[in-house]
Amino acid sequence: MLNLLDHPACFSPSDRTCRSSWAEHFPFAAYLIGATRPATLVELGTHAGFSYCGFCQVVRSLNLEARCFAVDTWEGDEHSGSYGPEVLAELRAHHDPRYGGISTLLQATFDEALGQFPDRSIDLLHIDGFHTYDAVRHDFDSWLPKLSRRGVVLLHDTNVRERDFGVWRFWLEVRDRYPSFEFIHGHGLGVLAVGEEIPEGLLPLLQADDREAALIRLAFSRLGSYHSLTLLKSLGEEHSRQLGRRAAELADRLAERDRHAASLADRLAELEGHIARQDEHIAGHLAHASDQAAHVARQDEHIARIDQHAAGLLDQVAELQRHIARQDGHIANHLAHASDQAAHIARQDGHIANHLAHASDQAAHIARQDGHIAGHLAHASGQDEHIARIDQHAAGLLDQVAELQRHIARQDGLLAGLGTAVDALDGRLAGLAAAMDEGRRAEREDALRMSRWQESEVAARDIRIAELWELARRQEDRIASLSAELEARGRPARNPIQLASAASRRLSSALADLRSRLRPGGTPVPDALAGETTAVEDGSDPDLRRVA
């Protein structure tokens, strides 16, 4: 049978004064610490620390060699509500000076703190965290391996079935699995002996029959209620003391206000005397102000006239401003036009620069063309000299032909027709000489104008040479005809007509060679041709000498 007199700590008051649903279980906590005498105690979910500080108080009062640990984030949850760091700060202010030597506050989640405890090292575990079924089951299953052979587990709030609290449901699952005992008061508290060895001091509780269990529940409920009432009384007294201190502070503030009000009354009386003096002074000022008002009225009339004049001036200024605005618009338009003109001039400057560059290129090209023209002129000069030699050669030929005609006339009167033909040939040769003279003058003029006409001039020369060649060919045919006629009459084969025919063929050959060489960009007549024509001119040819 459990005898509470063997556990005097159950009758001691808690030195932690704060509101808590755990207050009714403090006497049982005192009994449990004495009955189990744990070496390691861990509480999961501490909040303001009433239950935990109660455990530490009993451990200290019994002088046990125990280490206590409180695990919490001190940030709150859906059941306790969220709160700030002031809760942990207030707990430390109470806890650290009293229990800092035997206790540690671990600010962490329950899962984070698991690694800091070896398996089978905890003798007493109080689970009072998040109260849903899944959370309680997870906490129990996670920390169960940490319990020692004498391990005991406390589950708070086993009798709360509101909202989503699920501790009651989990308690129904585990209470038959281990030796257990449940208190109904104070939101319910379940006790589980999960270790292989039940502490001897706990056997009277766990082995009690129904009558004894009811008496134990009643005893601890009455003690819990008394402790809760004592705690409420202490809280009330503390609250009364706080109210007293607050009332004293208010009284002091009220007395200070009374003193301040008296000071204000004295100041008010002083101000009223000062105001009376100010009223007298103001009356004098009002009389002076009346005079000033009359003066001001006169000044107002003067100001009104000034205002009228100013209004006229303002109208003039407004008109001037409108005129200036119109002038500004004109100026802006002129500026815009000037800007457009400047842009146009800039573009024209660009075009002029381009034209100047093109003109520079053209000047360079013209300079190169002048060089080419000078070269062509020099070449034309050489051609004139060559043509002069041809003219001399042709003149010699004409002389020879005339000599041949005179010889033919002296040889045979029957050749009168031949003489007539030779005269016609002389006329044609004279026309050819005139045409060649005219061609030389035209060629000189064309060569002096521009070099690009050189090709057409050379073509004209080709035409003239072709005409000469054709004339020479006709002469050759005519001479051949005369020669054939002479042979038909019994004349010798080599006679002056045959010699003239040979000379005519050589002249035709020379003219053909000259034609082939006098092409655009051609070369002067070669020395061989010049020597041949010279031989004809000076009569060194043996056939011509025989004709002569």
Coordinates of C-alpha atoms in Angstrom, one line a residue:
M1 CA 0.0 0.0 0.0
L2 CA 1.3 3.4 -1.0
N3 CA 2.0 5.7 2.0
L4 CA 2.4 9.3 1.0
L5 CA 3.9 10.1 4.4
D6 CA 7.0 8.2 3.2
H7 CA 7.4 10.9 0.6
P8 CA 7.3 14.3 2.4
A9 CA 8.4 16.1 -0.8
C10 CA 4.8 15.6 -2.1
F11 CA 3.7 18.2 0.4
S12 CA 6.2 20.8 -0.5
P13 CA 5.1 23.8 -2.7
S14 CA 6.7 24.5 -6.1
D15 CA 9.1 27.3 -6.3
R16 CA 8.1 27.9 -9.9
T17 CA 5.3 30.4 -10.0
C18 CA 3.5 30.4 -13.3
R19 CA 0.2 29.2 -14.8
S20 CA 0.3 25.6 -16.0
S21 CA -2.1 22.6 -16.5
W22 CA 0.7 20.5 -14.9
A23 CA 0.4 22.2 -11.5
E24 CA -2.0 19.5 -10.2
H25 CA 0.6 16.8 -10.9
F26 CA 3.5 18.4 -8.9
P27 CA 2.9 16.2 -5.8
F28 CA 3.0 13.0 -7.9
A29 CA 6.2 14.3 -9.6
A30 CA 7.8 14.6 -6.2
Y31 CA 6.7 11.1 -5.3
L32 CA 7.9 9.7 -8.7
I33 CA 11.4 11.2 -8.4
G34 CA 11.7 9.7 -4.9
A35 CA 10.3 6.3 -6.0
T36 CA 12.5 5.9 -9.2
R37 CA 15.6 8.0 -8.2
P38 CA 16.6 8.4 -11.9
A39 CA 20.2 9.0 -13.0
T40 CA 19.1 10.7 -16.2
L41 CA 15.8 12.6 -16.7
V42 CA 14.6 14.0 -20.0
E43 CA 11.5 16.1 -20.7
L44 CA 10.3 16.5 -24.3
G45 CA 8.3 19.8 -24.5
T46 CA 9.0 22.2 -21.7
H47 CA 7.4 25.6 -22.6
A48 CA 7.4 27.8 -19.5
G49 CA 9.1 25.0 -17.5
F50 CA 6.7 24.3 -14.6
S51 CA 6.8 20.5 -14.7
Y52 CA 10.6 20.5 -15.6
C53 CA 11.5 22.9 -12.8
G54 CA 9.4 20.8 -10.5
F55 CA 11.5 17.7 -11.3
C56 CA 14.7 19.6 -10.9
Q57 CA 13.4 21.0 -7.5
V58 CA 12.8 17.5 -6.1
V59 CA 16.1 16.2 -7.5
R60 CA 17.9 19.0 -5.7
S61 CA 15.9 18.6 -2.5
L62 CA 16.7 14.8 -2.4
N63 CA 20.3 15.4 -3.3
L64 CA 20.2 12.8 -6.1
E65 CA 23.1 12.2 -8.4
A66 CA 21.0 12.9 -11.5
R67 CA 21.3 14.8 -14.8
C68 CA 18.2 16.6 -16.1
F69 CA 17.6 17.7 -19.7
A70 CA 14.8 19.8 -21.2
V71 CA 14.3 19.6 -25.0
D72 CA 12.2 22.2 -26.8
T73 CA 12.4 24.7 -29.7
W74 CA 10.7 27.4 -27.5
E75 CA 9.0 28.6 -30.7
G76 CA 5.5 27.1 -29.9
D77 CA 3.1 24.9 -32.0
E78 CA -0.5 24.7 -33.0
H79 CA -1.6 23.6 -29.5
S80 CA 0.5 25.9 -27.3
G81 CA 0.5 28.8 -29.8
S82 CA 3.5 30.6 -31.1
Y83 CA 5.7 32.7 -28.9
G84 CA 8.9 34.7 -29.0
P85 CA 12.3 34.4 -27.2
E86 CA 11.0 36.1 -24.1
V87 CA 9.6 32.7 -22.8
L88 CA 13.0 31.0 -22.9
A89 CA 14.6 34.1 -21.4
E90 CA 12.2 34.2 -18.5
L91 CA 12.7 30.4 -17.9
R92 CA 16.5 30.8 -17.9
A93 CA 16.2 33.7 -15.4
H94 CA 14.5 31.3 -13.0
H95 CA 16.3 28.0 -14.0
D96 CA 19.9 28.9 -14.4
P97 CA 20.7 30.3 -10.9
R98 CA 18.8 27.4 -9.2
Y99 CA 19.5 24.3 -11.3
G100 CA 22.3 25.2 -13.7
G101 CA 24.6 22.6 -12.0
I102 CA 22.3 19.6 -12.6
S103 CA 20.2 20.7 -15.6
T104 CA 20.6 21.6 -19.3
L105 CA 18.1 23.4 -21.6
L106 CA 18.5 22.0 -25.1
Q107 CA 17.0 24.3 -27.8
A108 CA 16.3 21.7 -30.6
T109 CA 13.6 19.5 -32.1
F110 CA 13.0 16.2 -30.5
D111 CA 14.5 14.3 -33.5
E112 CA 17.6 16.6 -33.5
A113 CA 18.3 15.9 -29.8
L114 CA 18.1 12.1 -30.1
G115 CA 21.7 11.8 -31.1
Q116 CA 22.9 13.4 -27.9
F117 CA 21.7 10.4 -25.7
P118 CA 23.0 6.9 -25.9
D119 CA 20.6 4.0 -26.1
R120 CA 19.3 2.6 -22.7
S121 CA 20.6 5.6 -20.9
I122 CA 17.4 7.5 -19.8
D123 CA 15.6 6.4 -16.6
L124 CA 12.7 8.8 -16.7
L125 CA 11.2 10.3 -19.9
H126 CA 8.3 12.9 -19.8
I127 CA 6.6 13.3 -23.2
D128 CA 4.6 16.6 -23.4
G129 CA 5.2 17.9 -26.9
F130 CA 2.8 18.2 -29.9
H131 CA -0.3 16.3 -28.8
T132 CA -1.6 14.7 -32.0
Y133 CA -1.7 10.9 -32.2
D134 CA 0.9 10.7 -34.9
A135 CA 3.3 13.1 -33.1
V136 CA 3.0 11.3 -29.8
R137 CA 3.4 7.9 -31.3
H138 CA 6.5 9.1 -33.3
D139 CA 8.1 10.6 -30.1
F140 CA 7.4 7.4 -28.1
D141 CA 8.8 5.1 -30.8
S142 CA 11.8 7.3 -31.5
W143 CA 12.9 7.6 -27.8
L144 CA 11.9 4.2 -26.6
P145 CA 15.4 2.7 -27.4
K146 CA 16.9 5.4 -25.2
L147 CA 15.1 4.1 -22.1
S148 CA 17.2 2.1 -19.6
R149 CA 16.2 -1.2 -17.9
R150 CA 14.5 0.8 -15.2
G151 CA 13.0 3.2 -17.7
V152 CA 9.7 5.0 -16.9
V153 CA 7.6 7.1 -19.4
L154 CA 5.1 9.8 -18.5
L155 CA 2.5 10.9 -21.0
H156 CA 0.6 14.2 -20.2
D157 CA -2.9 15.1 -21.5
T158 CA -4.2 11.5 -21.7
N159 CA -7.7 12.8 -20.7
V160 CA -8.0 15.5 -23.3
R161 CA -10.2 14.7 -26.3
E162 CA -10.9 18.1 -27.8
R163 CA -9.5 19.5 -31.1
D164 CA -7.0 17.0 -32.6
F165 CA -5.4 15.9 -29.4
G166 CA -4.6 12.2 -29.8
V167 CA -2.6 11.2 -26.6
W168 CA -5.7 9.5 -25.1
R169 CA -5.9 7.3 -28.2
F170 CA -2.2 6.3 -28.1
W171 CA -2.6 5.7 -24.3
L172 CA -5.3 3.1 -25.0
E173 CA -2.9 1.3 -27.3
V174 CA 0.1 1.1 -24.9
R175 CA -1.4 0.9 -21.4
D176 CA -1.9 -2.8 -21.6
R177 CA 1.5 -3.4 -23.3
Y178 CA 3.4 -2.3 -20.2
P179 CA 2.7 -1.9 -16.5
S180 CA 0.8 1.3 -16.3
F181 CA -1.2 3.7 -14.1
E182 CA -3.3 6.7 -15.2
F183 CA -4.4 9.8 -13.3
I184 CA -7.6 11.5 -14.6
H185 CA -7.2 14.9 -12.9
G186 CA -5.0 17.7 -14.4
H187 CA -5.9 16.8 -18.1
G188 CA -4.7 13.2 -17.4
L189 CA -1.2 11.7 -16.8
G190 CA -0.2 8.2 -17.8
V191 CA 2.7 6.3 -16.2
L192 CA 4.4 3.4 -18.2
A193 CA 7.1 1.2 -16.8
V194 CA 8.8 0.2 -20.1
G195 CA 12.0 -1.2 -18.7
E196 CA 12.6 -4.9 -17.7
E197 CA 13.1 -3.8 -14.1
I198 CA 10.4 -1.9 -12.4
P199 CA 11.8 0.5 -9.7
E200 CA 10.9 -0.9 -6.2
G201 CA 9.4 2.4 -5.1
L202 CA 7.0 2.3 -8.0
L203 CA 5.6 -1.2 -7.3
P204 CA 2.9 0.0 -4.8
L205 CA 1.5 2.2 -7.6
L206 CA 1.6 -0.2 -10.4
Q207 CA 0.5 -3.2 -8.4
A208 CA -2.4 -1.5 -6.6
D209 CA -5.9 -3.1 -6.9
D210 CA -8.9 -1.1 -8.0
R211 CA -9.7 0.2 -4.5
E212 CA -6.2 1.2 -3.8
A213 CA -5.8 2.7 -7.3
A214 CA -8.9 4.8 -6.6
L215 CA -7.6 6.0 -3.3
I216 CA -4.2 6.8 -4.8
R217 CA -6.0 8.8 -7.5
L218 CA -8.1 10.6 -4.9
A219 CA -5.1 11.4 -2.7
F220 CA -3.0 12.8 -5.5
S221 CA -6.0 14.6 -6.9
R222 CA -6.6 16.3 -3.5
L223 CA -2.9 17.1 -3.1
G224 CA -2.8 18.4 -6.7
S225 CA -5.9 20.6 -6.1
Y226 CA -4.4 21.9 -2.9
H227 CA -1.1 22.5 -4.7
S228 CA -2.9 24.2 -7.6
L229 CA -4.9 26.3 -5.2
T230 CA -1.7 27.2 -3.4
L231 CA -0.1 28.1 -6.7
L232 CA -3.2 30.2 -7.6
K233 CA -3.0 31.8 -4.2
S234 CA 0.7 32.5 -4.8
L235 CA -0.1 33.8 -8.2
G236 CA -2.9 35.9 -6.7
E237 CA -0.6 37.2 -4.0
E238 CA 2.1 37.9 -6.6
H239 CA -0.5 39.6 -8.7
S240 CA -1.7 41.6 -5.7
R241 CA 1.8 42.6 -5.0
Q242 CA 2.2 43.7 -8.6
L243 CA -1.1 45.6 -8.4
G244 CA 0.1 47.2 -5.2
R245 CA 3.4 48.2 -6.8
R246 CA 1.4 49.4 -9.8
A247 CA -1.0 51.3 -7.5
A248 CA 1.9 52.9 -5.6
E249 CA 3.5 53.9 -8.9
L250 CA 0.1 55.4 -9.9
A251 CA -0.2 57.2 -6.6
D252 CA 3.3 58.6 -7.0
R253 CA 2.4 59.6 -10.5
L254 CA -0.9 61.2 -9.3
A255 CA 0.9 63.1 -6.5
E256 CA 3.4 64.3 -9.1
R257 CA 0.6 65.4 -11.3
D258 CA -1.0 67.2 -8.3
R259 CA 2.2 69.0 -7.7
H260 CA 2.5 69.8 -11.4
A261 CA -1.2 71.0 -11.4
A262 CA -0.4 73.4 -8.4
S263 CA 2.6 74.6 -10.3
L264 CA 0.4 75.1 -13.3
A265 CA -2.2 77.1 -11.2
D266 CA 0.6 79.4 -10.0
R267 CA 1.8 79.8 -13.5
L268 CA -1.8 80.5 -14.6
A269 CA -2.3 83.3 -12.0
E270 CA 1.0 84.8 -13.2
L271 CA -0.2 84.6 -16.7
E272 CA -3.5 86.2 -15.9
G273 CA -1.7 89.2 -14.4
H274 CA 0.5 89.3 -17.4
I275 CA -2.5 89.1 -19.7
A276 CA -4.1 92.1 -17.8
R277 CA -1.1 94.1 -18.4
Q278 CA -1.0 93.0 -22.0
D279 CA -4.7 94.1 -22.4
E280 CA -3.8 97.6 -21.3
H281 CA -0.9 97.6 -23.6
I282 CA -3.1 96.2 -26.4
A283 CA -5.7 99.0 -25.9
G284 CA -2.9 101.5 -26.5
H285 CA -1.9 99.6 -29.5
L286 CA -5.5 99.4 -30.7
A287 CA -5.8 103.2 -30.6
H288 CA -2.6 103.5 -32.5
A289 CA -3.8 100.8 -34.8
S290 CA -7.0 102.9 -35.5
D291 CA -4.8 105.7 -36.7
Q292 CA -2.7 103.2 -38.6
A293 CA -6.0 101.9 -40.1
A294 CA -6.9 105.3 -41.4
H295 CA -3.5 105.7 -42.8
V296 CA -3.7 102.2 -44.3
A297 CA -7.1 103.1 -45.9
R298 CA -5.4 106.0 -47.6
Q299 CA -2.6 103.8 -48.6
D300 CA -5.1 101.3 -49.9
E301 CA -6.7 104.0 -52.1
H302 CA -3.2 104.8 -53.4
I303 CA -2.5 101.1 -53.9
A304 CA -5.8 100.7 -55.7
R305 CA -4.7 103.4 -58.2
I306 CA -1.3 101.7 -58.4
D307 CA -3.1 98.4 -59.0
Q308 CA -5.1 99.9 -61.8
H309 CA -1.9 101.3 -63.4
A310 CA -0.2 97.9 -62.8
A311 CA -3.2 96.2 -64.4
G312 CA -2.7 98.3 -67.5
L313 CA 1.0 97.6 -67.4
L314 CA 0.2 93.9 -67.0
D315 CA -2.0 94.0 -70.0
Q316 CA 0.8 95.6 -72.0
V317 CA 3.2 93.0 -70.6
A318 CA 0.8 90.3 -71.6
E319 CA 0.5 91.7 -75.1
L320 CA 4.3 92.0 -75.3
Q321 CA 4.6 88.4 -74.1
R322 CA 2.1 87.3 -76.8
H323 CA 4.1 89.3 -79.4
I324 CA 7.3 87.7 -78.0
A325 CA 5.7 84.3 -78.2
R326 CA 4.8 84.9 -81.9
Q327 CA 8.3 86.2 -82.5
D328 CA 9.7 83.1 -80.8
G329 CA 7.5 81.0 -83.0
H330 CA 8.9 82.8 -86.1
I331 CA 12.4 82.5 -84.8
A332 CA 11.9 78.8 -84.1
N333 CA 10.6 78.4 -87.6
H334 CA 13.6 80.3 -89.0
L335 CA 15.9 78.3 -86.8
A336 CA 14.3 75.1 -88.0
H337 CA 14.6 76.3 -91.6
A338 CA 18.2 77.3 -91.0
S339 CA 18.9 73.9 -89.5
D340 CA 17.4 72.3 -92.6
Q341 CA 19.5 74.6 -94.8
A342 CA 22.6 73.8 -92.8
A343 CA 21.8 70.1 -93.2
H344 CA 21.2 70.6 -96.9
I345 CA 24.5 72.6 -97.2
A346 CA 26.2 69.8 -95.3
R347 CA 24.8 67.3 -97.8
Q348 CA 25.8 69.6 -100.7
D349 CA 29.3 69.9 -99.2
G350 CA 29.4 66.1 -99.1
H351 CA 28.3 66.0 -102.8
I352 CA 30.8 68.7 -103.7
A353 CA 33.5 66.8 -101.9
N354 CA 32.6 63.7 -103.8
H355 CA 32.5 65.6 -107.1
L356 CA 35.9 67.2 -106.3
A357 CA 37.3 63.8 -105.6
H358 CA 35.7 62.5 -108.8
A359 CA 37.1 65.6 -110.6
S360 CA 40.5 64.9 -109.1
D361 CA 40.2 61.3 -110.5
Q362 CA 39.1 62.7 -113.8
A363 CA 42.0 65.2 -113.9
A364 CA 44.4 62.3 -113.2
H365 CA 42.7 60.3 -116.0
I366 CA 42.9 63.3 -118.3
A367 CA 46.5 63.7 -117.5
R368 CA 47.0 60.0 -118.3
Q369 CA 45.0 60.6 -121.6
D370 CA 47.2 63.6 -122.4
G371 CA 50.2 61.4 -122.0
H372 CA 48.6 58.9 -124.3
I373 CA 47.7 61.7 -126.8
A374 CA 51.2 63.0 -126.7
G375 CA 52.4 59.5 -127.4
H376 CA 49.9 59.2 -130.3
L377 CA 51.0 62.6 -131.6
A378 CA 54.6 61.5 -131.6
H379 CA 53.5 58.3 -133.3
A380 CA 51.5 60.3 -135.8
S381 CA 54.5 62.5 -136.5
G382 CA 56.4 59.4 -137.3
Q383 CA 53.6 58.2 -139.6
D384 CA 53.7 61.7 -141.3
E385 CA 57.3 61.2 -142.0
H386 CA 56.7 57.7 -143.3
I387 CA 53.8 59.0 -145.5
A388 CA 56.1 61.8 -146.7
R389 CA 58.6 59.1 -147.9
I390 CA 55.7 57.2 -149.5
D391 CA 54.7 60.5 -151.2
Q392 CA 58.2 60.9 -152.5
H393 CA 58.2 57.3 -153.6
A394 CA 54.9 57.8 -155.3
A395 CA 56.2 61.0 -157.0
G396 CA 59.2 59.0 -158.2
L397 CA 56.8 56.4 -159.5
L398 CA 54.7 59.1 -161.2
D399 CA 57.9 60.4 -162.8
Q400 CA 58.8 56.9 -163.9
V401 CA 55.3 56.3 -165.2
A402 CA 55.5 59.6 -167.2
E403 CA 58.9 58.5 -168.5
L404 CA 57.3 55.1 -169.5
Q405 CA 54.5 56.9 -171.2
R406 CA 56.9 59.1 -173.2
H407 CA 58.9 56.0 -174.1
I408 CA 55.8 54.2 -175.1
A409 CA 54.7 57.2 -177.2
R410 CA 58.2 57.3 -178.9
Q411 CA 58.2 53.5 -179.4
D412 CA 54.9 53.0 -181.2
G413 CA 52.2 55.2 -182.4
L414 CA 50.0 52.2 -182.3
L415 CA 50.2 52.5 -178.6
A416 CA 48.2 55.7 -178.6
G417 CA 45.5 54.0 -176.7
L418 CA 48.1 53.0 -174.1
G419 CA 49.2 56.6 -173.9
T420 CA 45.7 57.6 -173.3
A421 CA 45.4 55.0 -170.6
V422 CA 48.7 56.1 -169.1
D423 CA 47.4 59.7 -169.1
A424 CA 44.3 58.6 -167.3
L425 CA 46.6 56.8 -164.8
D426 CA 48.5 60.0 -164.4
G427 CA 45.3 61.9 -163.6
R428 CA 44.3 59.2 -161.1
L429 CA 47.7 59.3 -159.5
A430 CA 47.5 63.1 -159.2
G431 CA 44.1 62.7 -157.6
L432 CA 45.6 60.1 -155.3
A433 CA 48.4 62.5 -154.3
A434 CA 45.8 65.2 -153.6
A435 CA 43.7 62.8 -151.6
M436 CA 46.8 61.7 -149.6
D437 CA 47.7 65.4 -149.0
E438 CA 44.1 66.0 -147.7
G439 CA 44.3 62.9 -145.6
R440 CA 47.6 64.0 -144.0
R441 CA 46.1 67.4 -143.1
A442 CA 43.0 65.7 -141.6
E443 CA 45.1 63.2 -139.7
R444 CA 47.2 66.0 -138.2
E445 CA 44.0 67.9 -137.1
D446 CA 42.4 64.7 -135.7
A447 CA 45.6 63.8 -133.8
L448 CA 45.7 67.2 -132.2
R449 CA 42.1 67.0 -131.1
M450 CA 42.0 63.8 -129.1
S451 CA 43.7 60.4 -129.2
R452 CA 40.5 58.4 -129.2
W453 CA 40.0 59.3 -132.9
Q454 CA 43.2 57.6 -133.8
E455 CA 41.6 54.2 -134.5
S456 CA 39.1 55.8 -136.9
E457 CA 41.9 57.7 -138.6
V458 CA 43.9 54.6 -139.0
A459 CA 40.8 52.9 -140.4
A460 CA 40.4 55.9 -142.9
R461 CA 44.1 55.4 -143.9
D462 CA 43.4 51.7 -144.4
I463 CA 40.5 52.6 -146.7
R464 CA 42.8 55.1 -148.6
I465 CA 45.6 52.5 -148.8
A466 CA 43.0 50.0 -150.0
E467 CA 42.0 52.4 -152.7
L468 CA 45.7 52.9 -153.6
W469 CA 46.1 49.2 -153.7
E470 CA 43.0 48.8 -155.8
L471 CA 44.2 51.5 -158.2
A472 CA 47.7 49.9 -158.4
R473 CA 45.9 46.6 -159.1
R474 CA 43.9 48.2 -161.9
Q475 CA 47.1 49.7 -163.2
E476 CA 48.8 46.3 -163.1
D477 CA 45.8 44.8 -164.9
R478 CA 45.9 47.6 -167.5
I479 CA 49.7 47.3 -167.9
A480 CA 49.2 43.5 -168.2
S481 CA 46.6 44.1 -170.8
L482 CA 48.9 46.4 -172.7
S483 CA 51.7 43.9 -172.4
A484 CA 49.5 41.1 -173.7
E485 CA 48.4 43.4 -176.6
L486 CA 52.1 44.2 -177.4
E487 CA 53.0 40.5 -177.3
A488 CA 50.1 39.8 -179.6
R489 CA 51.7 42.3 -182.0
G490 CA 55.0 40.6 -181.8
R491 CA 56.8 42.8 -179.3
P492 CA 59.6 41.4 -177.1
A493 CA 58.5 39.9 -173.8
R494 CA 60.7 42.2 -171.7
N495 CA 59.8 45.6 -172.7
P496 CA 59.1 48.8 -170.8
I497 CA 55.5 47.8 -170.2
Q498 CA 56.6 44.5 -168.5
L499 CA 59.0 46.5 -166.5
A500 CA 56.3 48.9 -165.4
S501 CA 54.1 46.0 -164.6
A502 CA 56.7 44.5 -162.3
A503 CA 57.3 47.8 -160.7
S504 CA 53.5 48.2 -160.2
R505 CA 53.3 44.7 -158.5
R506 CA 56.2 45.7 -156.2
L507 CA 54.3 48.9 -155.4
S508 CA 51.1 47.0 -154.7
S509 CA 53.0 44.6 -152.4
A510 CA 54.6 47.5 -150.6
L511 CA 51.2 49.2 -150.1
A512 CA 49.7 45.9 -148.8
D513 CA 52.5 45.5 -146.4
L514 CA 52.0 49.1 -145.3
R515 CA 48.3 48.5 -144.8
S516 CA 49.0 45.5 -142.6
R517 CA 51.4 47.5 -140.5
L518 CA 49.4 50.7 -140.2
R519 CA 46.9 49.3 -137.7
P520 CA 45.9 51.0 -134.4
G521 CA 49.0 51.0 -132.2
G522 CA 51.1 49.7 -135.3
T523 CA 54.8 50.1 -135.9
P524 CA 56.6 52.3 -138.5
V525 CA 57.3 50.8 -142.0
P526 CA 60.3 48.4 -141.7
D527 CA 63.7 49.3 -143.2
A528 CA 63.3 46.6 -145.9
L529 CA 60.2 48.3 -147.3
A530 CA 61.9 51.7 -147.0
G531 CA 64.9 50.4 -148.9
E532 CA 62.6 49.0 -151.6
T533 CA 60.8 52.2 -152.1
T534 CA 64.1 54.1 -152.1
A535 CA 65.3 51.8 -154.8
V536 CA 62.3 52.6 -156.9
E537 CA 62.7 56.3 -156.2
D538 CA 66.4 56.6 -157.1
G539 CA 66.2 54.2 -160.1
S540 CA 68.6 51.7 -158.6
D541 CA 66.3 48.9 -159.6
P542 CA 67.8 47.2 -162.7
D543 CA 64.5 46.8 -164.4
L544 CA 63.7 50.5 -164.0
R545 CA 67.2 51.4 -165.2
R546 CA 66.5 49.4 -168.3
V547 CA 63.2 51.3 -168.7
A548 CA 65.1 54.6 -168.4

